[in-house]
GROMACS .gro file of C-alpha atoms in nm:
model
  323
    1UNK     CA    1  23.173  15.785   8.148
    2UNK     CA    2  23.120  16.017   8.451
    3UNK     CA    3  22.872  15.919   8.678
    4UNK     CA    4  22.567  16.148   8.626
    5UNK     CA    5  22.637  16.023   8.275
    6UNK     CA    6  22.555  15.715   8.350
    7UNK     CA    7  22.255  15.763   8.575
    8UNK     CA    8  22.096  15.971   8.359
    9UNK     CA    9  22.114  15.624   8.077
   10UNK     CA   10  21.958  15.429   8.373
   11UNK     CA   11  21.734  15.686   8.412
   12UNK     CA   12  21.635  15.621   8.024
   13UNK     CA   13  21.639  15.216   8.015
   14UNK     CA   14  21.445  15.297   8.266
   15UNK     CA   15  21.216  15.522   8.104
   16UNK     CA   16  21.167  15.301   7.799
   17UNK     CA   17  21.110  14.950   8.012
   18UNK     CA   18  20.790  15.155   8.133
   19UNK     CA   19  20.694  15.257   7.768
   20UNK     CA   20  20.734  14.919   7.674
   21UNK     CA   21  20.585  14.797   7.970
   22UNK     CA   22  20.276  15.026   7.964
   23UNK     CA   23  20.256  14.903   7.579
   24UNK     CA   24  20.215  14.582   7.665
   25UNK     CA   25  19.924  14.646   7.939
   26UNK     CA   26  19.779  14.803   7.660
   27UNK     CA   27  19.797  14.543   7.392
   28UNK     CA   28  19.642  14.298   7.600
   29UNK     CA   29  19.383  14.516   7.755
   30UNK     CA   30  19.281  14.563   7.416
   31UNK     CA   31  19.268  14.167   7.250
   32UNK     CA   32  19.062  14.128   7.599
   33UNK     CA   33  18.780  14.445   7.441
   34UNK     CA   34  18.802  14.269   7.180
   35UNK     CA   35  18.805  13.903   7.298
   36UNK     CA   36  18.465  14.095   7.512
   37UNK     CA   37  18.291  14.238   7.291
   38UNK     CA   38  18.352  13.912   6.998
   39UNK     CA   39  18.173  13.697   7.342
   40UNK     CA   40  17.878  13.981   7.405
   41UNK     CA   41  17.814  14.003   7.012
   42UNK     CA   42  17.781  13.626   6.975
   43UNK     CA   43  17.442  13.668   7.216
   44UNK     CA   44  17.332  13.932   7.028
   45UNK     CA   45  17.347  13.727   6.747
   46UNK     CA   46  17.168  13.432   6.892
   47UNK     CA   47  16.841  13.711   7.042
   48UNK     CA   48  16.806  13.854   6.674
   49UNK     CA   49  16.763  13.509   6.502
   50UNK     CA   50  16.542  13.465   6.780
   51UNK     CA   51  16.342  13.673   6.707
   52UNK     CA   52  16.355  13.638   6.378
   53UNK     CA   53  16.195  13.302   6.432
   54UNK     CA   54  15.963  13.418   6.641
   55UNK     CA   55  15.811  13.630   6.391
   56UNK     CA   56  15.832  13.370   6.182
   57UNK     CA   57  15.680  13.177   6.369
   58UNK     CA   58  15.327  13.383   6.481
   59UNK     CA   59  15.298  13.472   6.121
   60UNK     CA   60  15.245  13.094   6.045
   61UNK     CA   61  15.017  13.085   6.335
   62UNK     CA   62  14.853  13.362   6.258
   63UNK     CA   63  14.770  13.229   5.923
   64UNK     CA   64  14.674  12.837   6.034
   65UNK     CA   65  14.435  13.007   6.244
   66UNK     CA   66  14.293  13.172   5.885
   67UNK     CA   67  14.235  12.951   5.723
   68UNK     CA   68  14.087  12.772   6.017
   69UNK     CA   69  13.844  13.017   6.067
   70UNK     CA   70  13.795  12.987   5.654
   71UNK     CA   71  13.721  12.630   5.719
   72UNK     CA   72  13.517  12.669   6.050
   73UNK     CA   73  13.332  12.935   5.839
   74UNK     CA   74  13.253  12.691   5.538
   75UNK     CA   75  13.091  12.489   5.835
   76UNK     CA   76  12.888  12.678   5.923
   77UNK     CA   77  12.755  12.832   5.616
   78UNK     CA   78  12.656  12.426   5.480
   79UNK     CA   79  12.590  12.376   5.803
   80UNK     CA   80  12.271  12.654   5.782
   81UNK     CA   81  12.133  12.553   5.429
   82UNK     CA   82  11.774  12.492   5.430
   83UNK     CA   83  11.677  12.111   5.548
   84UNK     CA   84  11.324  11.927   5.557
   85UNK     CA   85  11.277  11.631   5.638
   86UNK     CA   86  11.307  11.353   5.423
   87UNK     CA   87  10.953  11.127   5.336
   88UNK     CA   88  10.850  10.845   5.494
   89UNK     CA   89  10.716  10.619   5.219
   90UNK     CA   90  10.906  10.623   4.942
   91UNK     CA   91  10.681  10.371   4.646
   92UNK     CA   92  10.340  10.339   4.568
   93UNK     CA   93  10.223   9.963   4.547
   94UNK     CA   94  10.029   9.866   4.195
   95UNK     CA   95   9.731   9.986   4.156
   96UNK     CA   96   9.508   9.761   4.022
   97UNK     CA   97   9.663   9.532   4.279
   98UNK     CA   98   9.580   9.761   4.651
   99UNK     CA   99   9.229   9.592   4.627
  100UNK     CA  100   9.176   9.165   4.704
  101UNK     CA  101   9.028   8.988   4.483
  102UNK     CA  102   8.720   8.862   4.688
  103UNK     CA  103   8.696   9.268   4.752
  104UNK     CA  104   8.656   9.331   4.426
  105UNK     CA  105   8.432   9.026   4.368
  106UNK     CA  106   8.157   9.213   4.617
  107UNK     CA  107   8.229   9.563   4.540
  108UNK     CA  108   8.248   9.471   4.164
  109UNK     CA  109   8.116   9.154   4.068
  110UNK     CA  110   8.138   9.130   3.689
  111UNK     CA  111   8.464   9.329   3.685
  112UNK     CA  112   8.664   9.181   3.961
  113UNK     CA  113   8.945   9.086   3.672
  114UNK     CA  114   8.897   9.348   3.438
  115UNK     CA  115   9.190   9.627   3.660
  116UNK     CA  116   9.201   9.949   3.406
  117UNK     CA  117   9.537  10.125   3.501
  118UNK     CA  118   9.619  10.418   3.473
  119UNK     CA  119   9.864  10.573   3.243
  120UNK     CA  120  10.114  10.736   3.458
  121UNK     CA  121  10.483  10.921   3.383
  122UNK     CA  122  10.551  10.858   3.717
  123UNK     CA  123  10.406  10.527   3.924
  124UNK     CA  124  10.621  10.559   4.210
  125UNK     CA  125  10.490  10.903   4.267
  126UNK     CA  126  10.113  10.935   4.130
  127UNK     CA  127   9.953  10.518   4.045
  128UNK     CA  128   9.534  10.481   3.939
  129UNK     CA  129   9.329  10.201   3.869
  130UNK     CA  130   8.945  10.154   3.772
  131UNK     CA  131   8.730   9.839   3.707
  132UNK     CA  132   8.282   9.888   3.641
  133UNK     CA  133   8.003   9.610   3.682
  134UNK     CA  134   7.717   9.576   3.455
  135UNK     CA  135   7.527   9.340   3.631
  136UNK     CA  136   7.178   9.315   3.385
  137UNK     CA  137   6.909   9.112   3.549
  138UNK     CA  138   6.650   9.127   3.270
  139UNK     CA  139   6.326   9.287   3.231
  140UNK     CA  140   6.388   9.395   3.641
  141UNK     CA  141   6.670   9.634   3.489
  142UNK     CA  142   7.043   9.631   3.585
  143UNK     CA  143   7.259   9.764   3.849
  144UNK     CA  144   7.580   9.982   3.825
  145UNK     CA  145   7.877   9.996   3.993
  146UNK     CA  146   8.188  10.198   3.939
  147UNK     CA  147   8.553  10.143   4.136
  148UNK     CA  148   8.806  10.398   4.115
  149UNK     CA  149   9.155  10.407   4.313
  150UNK     CA  150   9.422  10.698   4.307
  151UNK     CA  151   9.754  10.708   4.429
  152UNK     CA  152   9.969  10.988   4.503
  153UNK     CA  153  10.288  11.040   4.652
  154UNK     CA  154  10.510  11.331   4.808
  155UNK     CA  155  10.878  11.397   4.799
  156UNK     CA  156  10.979  11.596   5.033
  157UNK     CA  157  11.189  11.945   4.867
  158UNK     CA  158  11.336  12.234   4.989
  159UNK     CA  159  11.135  12.471   4.760
  160UNK     CA  160  10.768  12.301   4.865
  161UNK     CA  161  10.884  12.133   5.199
  162UNK     CA  162  10.812  11.796   5.334
  163UNK     CA  163  10.696  11.526   5.208
  164UNK     CA  164  10.443  11.438   5.409
  165UNK     CA  165  10.305  11.845   5.510
  166UNK     CA  166  10.233  11.853   5.075
  167UNK     CA  167  10.023  11.578   5.195
  168UNK     CA  168   9.863  11.733   5.438
  169UNK     CA  169   9.727  12.000   5.223
  170UNK     CA  170   9.688  11.816   5.026
  171UNK     CA  171   9.437  11.591   5.132
  172UNK     CA  172   9.190  11.848   5.276
  173UNK     CA  173   9.110  11.964   4.919
  174UNK     CA  174   9.052  11.714   4.828
  175UNK     CA  175   8.807  11.553   5.096
  176UNK     CA  176   8.673  11.933   5.047
  177UNK     CA  177   8.689  11.887   4.635
  178UNK     CA  178   8.446  11.557   4.722
  179UNK     CA  179   8.225  11.787   4.917
  180UNK     CA  180   8.133  12.026   4.662
  181UNK     CA  181   8.067  11.837   4.384
  182UNK     CA  182   7.807  12.004   4.126
  183UNK     CA  183   7.496  11.876   4.101
  184UNK     CA  184   7.545  11.663   4.448
  185UNK     CA  185   7.240  11.604   4.659
  186UNK     CA  186   7.249  11.470   5.042
  187UNK     CA  187   7.605  11.562   5.096
  188UNK     CA  188   7.730  11.345   5.424
  189UNK     CA  189   8.105  11.363   5.524
  190UNK     CA  190   8.219  11.130   5.800
  191UNK     CA  191   8.583  11.095   5.958
  192UNK     CA  192   8.673  10.698   5.968
  193UNK     CA  193   8.824  10.538   6.254
  194UNK     CA  194   9.136  10.316   6.234
  195UNK     CA  195   9.264  10.441   5.849
  196UNK     CA  196   9.569  10.583   5.763
  197UNK     CA  197   9.717  10.843   5.972
  198UNK     CA  198   9.381  10.985   5.838
  199UNK     CA  199   9.113  10.961   5.675
  200UNK     CA  200   8.722  11.095   5.558
  201UNK     CA  201   8.440  10.910   5.377
  202UNK     CA  202   8.199  11.165   5.191
  203UNK     CA  203   7.894  11.026   5.037
  204UNK     CA  204   7.582  11.195   4.777
  205UNK     CA  205   7.337  11.138   4.628
  206UNK     CA  206   7.368  11.290   4.217
  207UNK     CA  207   7.080  11.249   3.947
  208UNK     CA  208   7.181  11.152   3.638
  209UNK     CA  209   6.980  11.033   3.276
  210UNK     CA  210   7.058  10.703   3.273
  211UNK     CA  211   6.961  10.683   3.682
  212UNK     CA  212   6.962  10.854   4.021
  213UNK     CA  213   7.375  10.723   4.126
  214UNK     CA  214   7.497  10.686   4.476
  215UNK     CA  215   7.831  10.827   4.511
  216UNK     CA  216   8.115  10.721   4.817
  217UNK     CA  217   8.464  10.875   4.822
  218UNK     CA  218   8.648  10.816   5.072
  219UNK     CA  219   9.054  11.039   5.124
  220UNK     CA  220   9.287  10.870   5.286
  221UNK     CA  221   9.607  11.004   5.415
  222UNK     CA  222   9.939  10.761   5.520
  223UNK     CA  223  10.271  10.931   5.578
  224UNK     CA  224  10.315  11.157   5.275
  225UNK     CA  225  10.065  10.964   5.040
  226UNK     CA  226   9.694  11.088   4.938
  227UNK     CA  227   9.465  10.800   4.818
  228UNK     CA  228   9.174  10.880   4.711
  229UNK     CA  229   8.896  10.590   4.643
  230UNK     CA  230   8.546  10.633   4.459
  231UNK     CA  231   8.266  10.367   4.430
  232UNK     CA  232   7.925  10.484   4.355
  233UNK     CA  233   7.625  10.221   4.197
  234UNK     CA  234   7.342  10.279   4.026
  235UNK     CA  235   6.991  10.101   3.989
  236UNK     CA  236   6.938  10.094   3.582
  237UNK     CA  237   6.613  10.027   3.336
  238UNK     CA  238   6.416  10.037   3.659
  239UNK     CA  239   6.618   9.858   3.901
  240UNK     CA  240   6.635   9.937   4.299
  241UNK     CA  241   6.896  10.176   4.428
  242UNK     CA  242   7.128  10.065   4.603
  243UNK     CA  243   7.192  10.135   4.962
  244UNK     CA  244   7.427  10.379   5.025
  245UNK     CA  245   7.441  10.261   5.398
  246UNK     CA  246   7.602   9.907   5.221
  247UNK     CA  247   7.782  10.105   4.954
  248UNK     CA  248   7.984  10.314   5.233
  249UNK     CA  249   8.121  10.021   5.418
  250UNK     CA  250   8.193   9.848   5.129
  251UNK     CA  251   8.439  10.208   5.022
  252UNK     CA  252   8.579  10.211   5.353
  253UNK     CA  253   8.685   9.849   5.338
  254UNK     CA  254   8.822   9.898   4.961
  255UNK     CA  255   9.081  10.169   5.168
  256UNK     CA  256   9.114   9.963   5.403
  257UNK     CA  257   9.314   9.689   5.205
  258UNK     CA  258   9.500   9.983   4.970
  259UNK     CA  259   9.573  10.155   5.272
  260UNK     CA  260   9.776   9.829   5.372
  261UNK     CA  261   9.892   9.774   4.986
  262UNK     CA  262  10.056  10.116   5.098
  263UNK     CA  263  10.253  10.010   5.382
  264UNK     CA  264  10.332   9.634   5.272
  265UNK     CA  265  10.513   9.804   4.937
  266UNK     CA  266  10.697  10.010   5.152
  267UNK     CA  267  10.900   9.758   5.339
  268UNK     CA  268  10.616   9.820   5.701
  269UNK     CA  269  10.411   9.481   5.802
  270UNK     CA  270  10.048   9.378   5.593
  271UNK     CA  271  10.022   9.298   5.292
  272UNK     CA  272   9.694   9.492   5.021
  273UNK     CA  273   9.455   9.164   5.154
  274UNK     CA  274   9.491   9.304   5.527
  275UNK     CA  275   9.365   9.506   5.761
  276UNK     CA  276   9.672   9.640   5.955
  277UNK     CA  277   9.558  10.016   5.873
  278UNK     CA  278   9.625  10.278   6.205
  279UNK     CA  279   9.807   9.960   6.382
  280UNK     CA  280  10.141   9.953   6.258
  281UNK     CA  281  10.432  10.222   6.404
  282UNK     CA  282  10.471  10.548   6.180
  283UNK     CA  283  10.767  10.528   5.974
  284UNK     CA  284  10.833  10.855   5.998
  285UNK     CA  285  10.940  10.888   6.315
  286UNK     CA  286  11.294  10.670   6.151
  287UNK     CA  287  11.278  10.895   5.842
  288UNK     CA  288  11.332  11.218   6.082
  289UNK     CA  289  11.691  11.082   6.202
  290UNK     CA  290  11.797  11.066   5.787
  291UNK     CA  291  11.964  11.364   5.648
  292UNK     CA  292  11.761  11.633   5.552
  293UNK     CA  293  11.910  11.730   5.295
  294UNK     CA  294  11.958  11.356   5.144
  295UNK     CA  295  11.751  11.533   5.058
  296UNK     CA  296  11.741  11.347   4.781
  297UNK     CA  297  11.695  11.645   4.474
  298UNK     CA  298  11.350  11.509   4.361
  299UNK     CA  299  11.158  11.796   4.328
  300UNK     CA  300  11.154  11.675   3.977
  301UNK     CA  301  10.970  11.368   4.060
  302UNK     CA  302  10.747  11.585   4.299
  303UNK     CA  303  10.388  11.526   4.184
  304UNK     CA  304  10.167  11.776   4.167
  305UNK     CA  305   9.778  11.794   4.322
  306UNK     CA  306   9.639  11.684   3.971
  307UNK     CA  307   9.451  11.339   4.091
  308UNK     CA  308   9.171  11.288   3.930
  309UNK     CA  309   8.836  11.448   4.190
  310UNK     CA  310   8.543  11.252   4.318
  311UNK     CA  311   8.388  11.464   3.989
  312UNK     CA  312   8.551  11.317   3.750
  313UNK     CA  313   8.350  10.990   3.871
  314UNK     CA  314   7.985  10.996   3.785
  315UNK     CA  315   8.061  11.066   3.437
  316UNK     CA  316   8.313  10.766   3.434
  317UNK     CA  317   7.974  10.572   3.565
  318UNK     CA  318   7.691  10.666   3.397
  319UNK     CA  319   7.956  10.687   3.011
  320UNK     CA  320   8.001  10.248   3.151
  321UNK     CA  321   7.652  10.270   3.199
  322UNK     CA  322   7.576  10.379   2.874
  323UNK     CA  323   7.736  10.084   2.726
   0.00000   0.00000   0.00000
């Protein structure tokens, strides 16, 4: 083999070796690129997964916020519901026991033990009792007396308002009715001190066929209860007419005892025969802290303003006198 031929073969072998080396480098570079691409792909996938997770969390947060907002709206709507102050007094005493036996003996001597309780479908809301007395003095005639006590308790209700406000309205009406009795003469009105939260005495003369009657009506409000006491007297068959001043004092005394009985029945000191009116603290302050919507819905038990008017006293008195 010539020297030239050997030289060309060596060149070809050298070129082949170079090509092999280049191919190996390319392969190595390709593998490295694939590794780099894979390494880059992993963070991208992690970032994508993180974004997806964050997106879900955001939706959950939005749902939670919406739920919280809905709950808040419900609570707000509930707190905005109409409320009313709870009534201070929840019951009434036994009507025929609100005046002591001693006082009854003074006011109606012949009928102190014969109180007649009025009919009521709910004695915790309305109650009444009456007594009549006819003392026969022979040829001098006779003395007639009639006493009636009516109690009306108002319950708080979102439709009609709190019990005390209703009682105030009814109290004013009762006073006005007593002052406007048909046929009444010499009508006089005056406030009564130390009796309930407010009290008014109305007295007048009423001429009947049986004789001249002296009528006394005392209207008292104590918290959410209105008490109306009617007391009248007459000298019949020629007997002397009783003193209006004396009858008024007796009626006011009995009213104070009745107020004490109402308070006692509701757990506030005193008793039916003692005078604690005007001195005991009002329970309405503690009642105002009671949830207004305790509002026990007792509108069905709310008494309507239908208590007997003072005008009814005179006809009853004359009827008793006839008997």
